[in-house]
Coordinates of C-alpha atoms in Angstrom, one line a residue:
X239 CA -53.6 47.4 -3.1
X240 CA -52.6 45.5 0.1
X241 CA -52.4 42.2 -1.9
X242 CA -50.3 43.9 -4.6
X243 CA -47.9 45.2 -1.9
X244 CA -47.6 41.7 -0.4
X245 CA -46.9 40.3 -3.8
X246 CA -44.3 43.0 -4.6
X247 CA -42.6 42.5 -1.2
X248 CA -42.5 38.7 -1.8
X249 CA -41.0 39.1 -5.2
X250 CA -38.5 41.5 -3.9
X251 CA -37.5 39.2 -1.1
X252 CA -37.1 36.3 -3.5
X253 CA -34.9 38.4 -5.8
X254 CA -32.7 39.4 -2.8
X255 CA -32.5 35.8 -1.7
X256 CA -31.4 34.7 -5.2
X257 CA -28.7 37.5 -5.3
X258 CA -27.4 36.5 -1.9
X259 CA -27.3 32.8 -2.9
X260 CA -25.4 33.7 -6.0
X261 CA -23.0 35.8 -4.1
X262 CA -22.4 33.0 -1.6
X263 CA -21.7 30.5 -4.4
X264 CA -19.3 32.9 -6.0
X265 CA -17.5 33.3 -2.7
X266 CA -17.2 29.6 -2.2
X267 CA -15.9 29.2 -5.8
X268 CA -13.2 31.8 -5.1
X269 CA -12.2 30.0 -1.9
X270 CA -12.0 26.7 -3.7
X271 CA -14.9 25.1 -2.0
X272 CA -16.5 22.5 -4.3
X273 CA -20.0 21.0 -4.4
X274 CA -20.4 17.6 -2.7
X275 CA -20.7 15.8 -6.1
X276 CA -17.5 17.4 -7.3
X277 CA -15.7 16.4 -4.1
X278 CA -16.8 12.8 -4.4
X279 CA -15.6 12.7 -8.0
X280 CA -12.2 14.1 -7.0
X281 CA -11.9 11.4 -4.3
X282 CA -12.7 8.7 -6.8
X283 CA -10.2 10.0 -9.3
X284 CA -7.5 10.2 -6.6
X285 CA -8.2 6.6 -5.6
X286 CA -8.1 5.4 -9.2
X287 CA -4.7 7.2 -9.7
X288 CA -3.3 5.6 -6.6
X289 CA -4.6 2.2 -7.6
X290 CA -3.2 2.4 -11.1
X291 CA 0.2 3.5 -9.7
X292 CA 0.4 0.6 -7.4
X293 CA -0.6 -2.0 -10.1
X294 CA 1.9 -0.7 -12.6
X295 CA 4.8 -0.5 -10.2
X296 CA 4.2 -3.9 -8.7
X297 CA 3.9 -5.6 -12.1
X298 CA 7.2 -4.0 -13.2
X299 CA 9.1 -5.7 -10.3
X300 CA 6.9 -8.8 -9.9
X301 CA 9.8 -11.3 -10.6
X302 CA 12.0 -9.7 -7.9
X303 CA 9.0 -9.7 -5.5
X304 CA 8.5 -13.5 -6.0
X305 CA 12.2 -14.2 -5.7
X306 CA 12.3 -12.3 -2.4
X307 CA 9.5 -14.4 -0.9
X308 CA 11.1 -17.7 -2.2
X309 CA 14.4 -16.8 -0.6
X310 CA 12.7 -15.9 2.6
X311 CA 11.1 -19.4 2.9
X312 CA 13.9 -21.4 1.2
X313 CA 14.9 -24.5 3.3
X314 CA 18.3 -23.8 4.8
X315 CA 19.1 -27.5 4.6
X316 CA 18.3 -27.7 0.9
X317 CA 19.4 -24.5 -0.7
X318 CA 18.9 -24.5 -4.5
X319 CA 20.0 -21.0 -5.3
X320 CA 21.8 -18.1 -3.8
X321 CA 21.6 -14.5 -5.0
X322 CA 19.3 -12.6 -7.3
X323 CA 20.5 -13.7 -10.8
X324 CA 20.8 -17.4 -9.9
X325 CA 17.4 -17.3 -8.3
X326 CA 15.7 -15.7 -11.4
X327 CA 17.5 -18.2 -13.6
X328 CA 16.2 -21.1 -11.5
X329 CA 12.6 -19.8 -11.7
X330 CA 12.9 -19.3 -15.5
X331 CA 14.4 -22.8 -16.0
X332 CA 11.9 -24.6 -13.7
X333 CA 8.7 -22.7 -14.4
X334 CA 9.3 -20.6 -17.5
X335 CA 8.3 -17.0 -18.1
X336 CA 5.0 -17.3 -16.4
X337 CA 6.8 -18.5 -13.2
X338 CA 8.4 -15.1 -12.9
X339 CA 4.9 -13.5 -12.5
X340 CA 3.2 -16.3 -10.5
X341 CA 1.1 -14.7 -7.8
X342 CA 1.2 -11.2 -9.5
X343 CA -2.5 -11.2 -10.1
X344 CA -3.0 -11.8 -6.4
X345 CA -0.3 -9.2 -5.7
X346 CA -2.1 -6.6 -7.8
X347 CA -5.4 -7.5 -6.3
X348 CA -3.8 -6.5 -3.0
X349 CA -1.6 -3.7 -4.0
X350 CA -4.1 -1.8 -6.1
X351 CA -6.5 -1.1 -3.1
X352 CA -3.5 -0.7 -0.8
X353 CA -1.9 1.9 -3.0
X354 CA -5.2 3.7 -3.6
X355 CA -5.9 3.9 0.2
X356 CA -2.2 4.8 0.9
X357 CA -2.0 7.8 -1.5
X358 CA -5.4 9.1 -0.6
X359 CA -4.8 8.7 3.1
X360 CA -1.5 10.6 2.7
X361 CA -3.2 13.5 1.0
X362 CA -5.9 13.7 3.7
X363 CA -3.4 13.2 6.6
X364 CA -1.0 15.8 5.2
X365 CA -3.8 18.3 4.7
X366 CA -5.0 17.8 8.3
X367 CA -1.5 18.0 9.7
X368 CA -0.8 21.1 7.7
X369 CA -4.0 22.8 8.9
X370 CA -3.1 22.0 12.5
X371 CA 0.5 23.1 12.0
X372 CA -0.5 26.5 10.6
X373 CA -3.0 27.0 13.4
X374 CA -0.5 26.2 16.1
X375 CA 2.3 28.3 14.5
X376 CA 0.1 31.2 13.6
X377 CA 1.7 31.2 10.1
X378 CA -0.9 30.7 7.3
X379 CA 1.9 30.3 4.8
X380 CA 3.7 27.5 6.6
X381 CA 4.5 24.3 4.7
X382 CA 5.0 20.8 5.8
X383 CA 8.4 20.0 7.2
X384 CA 10.1 16.7 6.3
X385 CA 9.3 15.4 9.8
X386 CA 5.6 16.2 9.4
X387 CA 5.6 14.6 6.0
X388 CA 7.1 11.5 7.6
X389 CA 4.3 11.5 10.1
X390 CA 1.6 11.8 7.4
X391 CA 3.2 9.0 5.4
X392 CA 3.4 6.8 8.5
X393 CA -0.3 7.4 9.1
X394 CA -1.1 6.5 5.5
X395 CA 1.0 3.4 5.7
X396 CA -0.8 2.2 8.9
X397 CA -4.2 2.8 7.4
X398 CA -3.5 1.1 4.1
X399 CA -1.8 -1.9 5.7
X400 CA -4.6 -2.4 8.1
X401 CA -7.2 -2.1 5.4
X402 CA -5.7 -4.7 3.1
X403 CA -3.6 -6.9 5.4
X404 CA -5.7 -10.1 4.9
X405 CA -5.0 -9.9 1.2
X406 CA -1.3 -9.5 1.9
X407 CA -1.3 -12.6 4.1
X408 CA -3.0 -14.9 1.6
X409 CA -0.8 -13.5 -1.2
X410 CA 2.2 -14.9 0.6
X411 CA 0.6 -18.3 0.9
X412 CA -0.4 -18.4 -2.8
X413 CA 3.0 -17.3 -3.9
X414 CA 4.9 -20.2 -2.2
X415 CA 2.2 -22.9 -2.5
X416 CA 3.1 -26.1 -4.5
X417 CA 1.3 -29.2 -5.5
X418 CA 2.3 -30.6 -2.1
X419 CA 0.8 -27.8 -0.1
X420 CA -1.9 -28.9 2.4
X421 CA -4.2 -26.2 0.9
X422 CA -4.5 -25.5 -2.8
X423 CA -5.7 -22.0 -3.2
X424 CA -7.3 -21.1 -6.5
X425 CA -7.1 -17.4 -6.1
X426 CA -7.4 -14.6 -3.5
X427 CA -11.1 -15.0 -2.8
X428 CA -10.8 -18.7 -2.4
X429 CA -7.8 -18.3 -0.2
X430 CA -9.5 -15.7 2.0
X431 CA -12.6 -17.9 2.4
X432 CA -10.5 -21.0 3.1
X433 CA -8.4 -19.3 5.8
X434 CA -11.4 -17.8 7.4
X435 CA -13.3 -21.1 7.4
X436 CA -10.4 -23.3 8.5
X437 CA -8.5 -21.0 10.8
X438 CA -10.8 -18.2 11.9
X439 CA -10.9 -14.4 11.4
X440 CA -7.8 -13.8 13.5
X441 CA -5.7 -15.9 11.2
X442 CA -6.3 -13.3 8.4
X443 CA -4.2 -10.8 10.5
X444 CA -1.3 -13.1 11.5
X445 CA 1.8 -11.1 11.4
X446 CA 0.0 -7.8 11.3
X447 CA 2.0 -6.1 14.1
X448 CA 5.5 -6.6 12.6
X449 CA 4.1 -5.6 9.2
X450 CA 2.8 -2.3 10.6
X451 CA 6.0 -1.7 12.5
X452 CA 7.9 -2.1 9.3
X453 CA 5.6 0.0 7.2
X454 CA 5.8 3.1 9.5
X455 CA 9.3 4.1 8.6
X456 CA 9.1 2.6 5.1
X457 CA 6.1 4.4 3.8
X458 CA 6.8 7.5 5.9
X459 CA 10.2 7.9 4.4
X460 CA 8.9 7.2 0.9
X461 CA 6.6 10.2 1.0
X462 CA 8.9 12.4 3.0
X463 CA 11.9 11.9 0.7
X464 CA 9.8 12.1 -2.5
X465 CA 8.1 15.4 -1.4
X466 CA 11.4 16.9 -0.2
X467 CA 13.2 15.9 -3.4
X468 CA 10.3 17.3 -5.5
X469 CA 10.6 20.6 -3.6
X470 CA 14.3 20.8 -4.3
X471 CA 13.9 20.1 -7.9
X472 CA 11.1 22.6 -8.8
X473 CA 6.6 7.4 -2.2
X474 CA 2.2 -24.4 8.1
X475 CA 2.8 -25.5 4.6
X476 CA 5.7 -26.8 2.6
X477 CA 7.6 -24.5 0.2
X478 CA 8.8 -25.1 -3.3
X479 CA 12.1 -26.6 -2.2
X480 CA 10.5 -29.8 -0.8
X481 CA 11.3 -29.0 2.9
X482 CA 11.6 -32.2 4.7
X483 CA 11.4 -30.8 8.2
X484 CA 8.3 -29.4 9.8
X485 CA 8.0 -25.6 9.5
X486 CA 8.5 -23.7 12.7
X487 CA 5.4 -22.3 14.5
X488 CA 5.8 -18.8 15.7
X489 CA 3.9 -17.4 18.7
X490 CA 4.6 -13.8 17.7
X491 CA 7.2 -11.4 16.3
X492 CA 9.7 -11.8 19.1
X493 CA 9.4 -15.6 19.0
X494 CA 9.9 -15.6 15.3
X495 CA 13.1 -13.5 15.6
X496 CA 14.4 -15.8 18.3
X497 CA 13.7 -19.1 16.5
X498 CA 15.0 -17.8 13.2
X499 CA 18.3 -16.8 14.6
X500 CA 18.6 -20.0 16.7
X501 CA 17.8 -22.4 13.8
X502 CA 19.2 -20.6 10.8
X503 CA 21.6 -17.9 12.1
X504 CA 21.4 -14.1 12.2
X505 CA 21.9 -13.9 8.4
X506 CA 18.5 -15.6 7.9
X507 CA 16.8 -12.4 9.1
X508 CA 17.9 -10.8 5.9
X509 CA 16.9 -13.5 3.4
X510 CA 15.7 -11.8 0.2
X511 CA 17.2 -8.4 1.1
X512 CA 19.1 -8.1 -2.2
X513 CA 16.2 -8.6 -4.6
X514 CA 14.0 -6.5 -2.3
X515 CA 16.5 -3.7 -2.4
X516 CA 16.9 -4.0 -6.2
X517 CA 13.2 -3.6 -6.7
X518 CA 12.6 -0.8 -4.2
X519 CA 14.0 2.1 -6.2
X520 CA 12.3 1.4 -9.6
X521 CA 9.1 0.3 -7.8
X522 CA 8.8 3.6 -5.8
X523 CA 9.9 5.7 -8.8
X524 CA 7.3 4.1 -11.1
X525 CA 4.6 4.4 -8.5
X526 CA 5.0 8.1 -7.9
X527 CA 5.5 9.0 -11.5
X528 CA 2.4 6.9 -12.6
X529 CA 0.4 8.5 -9.8
X530 CA 1.2 12.0 -10.9
X531 CA 0.6 11.2 -14.6
X532 CA -2.7 9.5 -14.0
X533 CA -3.9 12.4 -11.8
X534 CA -3.0 14.8 -14.6
X535 CA -4.9 12.7 -17.1
X536 CA -8.0 12.5 -14.9
X537 CA -7.8 16.2 -14.1
X538 CA -7.4 15.8 -10.3
X539 CA -6.7 19.2 -8.9
X540 CA -5.2 18.2 -5.5
X541 CA -1.5 17.4 -5.5
X542 CA 0.4 15.5 -2.9
X543 CA 2.4 18.6 -2.0
X544 CA -0.6 20.9 -1.7

């Protein structure tokens, strides 16, 4: 009898434990808590959506991106084109259709992971900031303000830029290299290994500080404006021009500003501004729309504005 009582008690405890576990699982499901495997899949889908958005948007404006860089490094003593239309015609006539997209593969190899990290980082940063804001304000229904969205976007921009900056640096070198360049890069991997071998690890982050300073307001405003509008409605080597003089060496951001103004004038600080401005609107629009569409296709439940 004693053994039967023990067995019966054990069976009863097991049944109670099962019921409790089922109840806990049901509670977690109601609260929106997902299993680890489901969470990892959601993260992967979000990263894929961000990467696709970046690749599509950058390819759409690749000719303007290349023209911007060429205008920035054009020899002021041997100007071959001024303006967007004239520059695009020059590239078409001298290099053909493929010339308009030279360096785009490298561009996408950089922008896809950058965009993936940027969108995902924004989602995580905005969620964290919203949680803290609600806790501080005591209002569980509070939503992100434009300023808080700006902060979340700035965080996302810094993280994405820092994670992918070496690719951004070598992308610039590949875009402007010619047959006369001291180094002939065969692709991003070759460029990264060559720079690391010949110039050291720190060379991969040359220009990081000014890039981060520029990305803080740029990416921050992208997300802040997009989210706000969405709420209202229902993110030393020679160049191609055969430069005869040695390129200037810059000791840092301030030194680069000073030498550029001294040797080329104040207007040189804004080389490539027009094609860059022309590409910004369609590039951002395509990126955000593509991101939302791909997330819908993949069935990602979390939205930027959540």
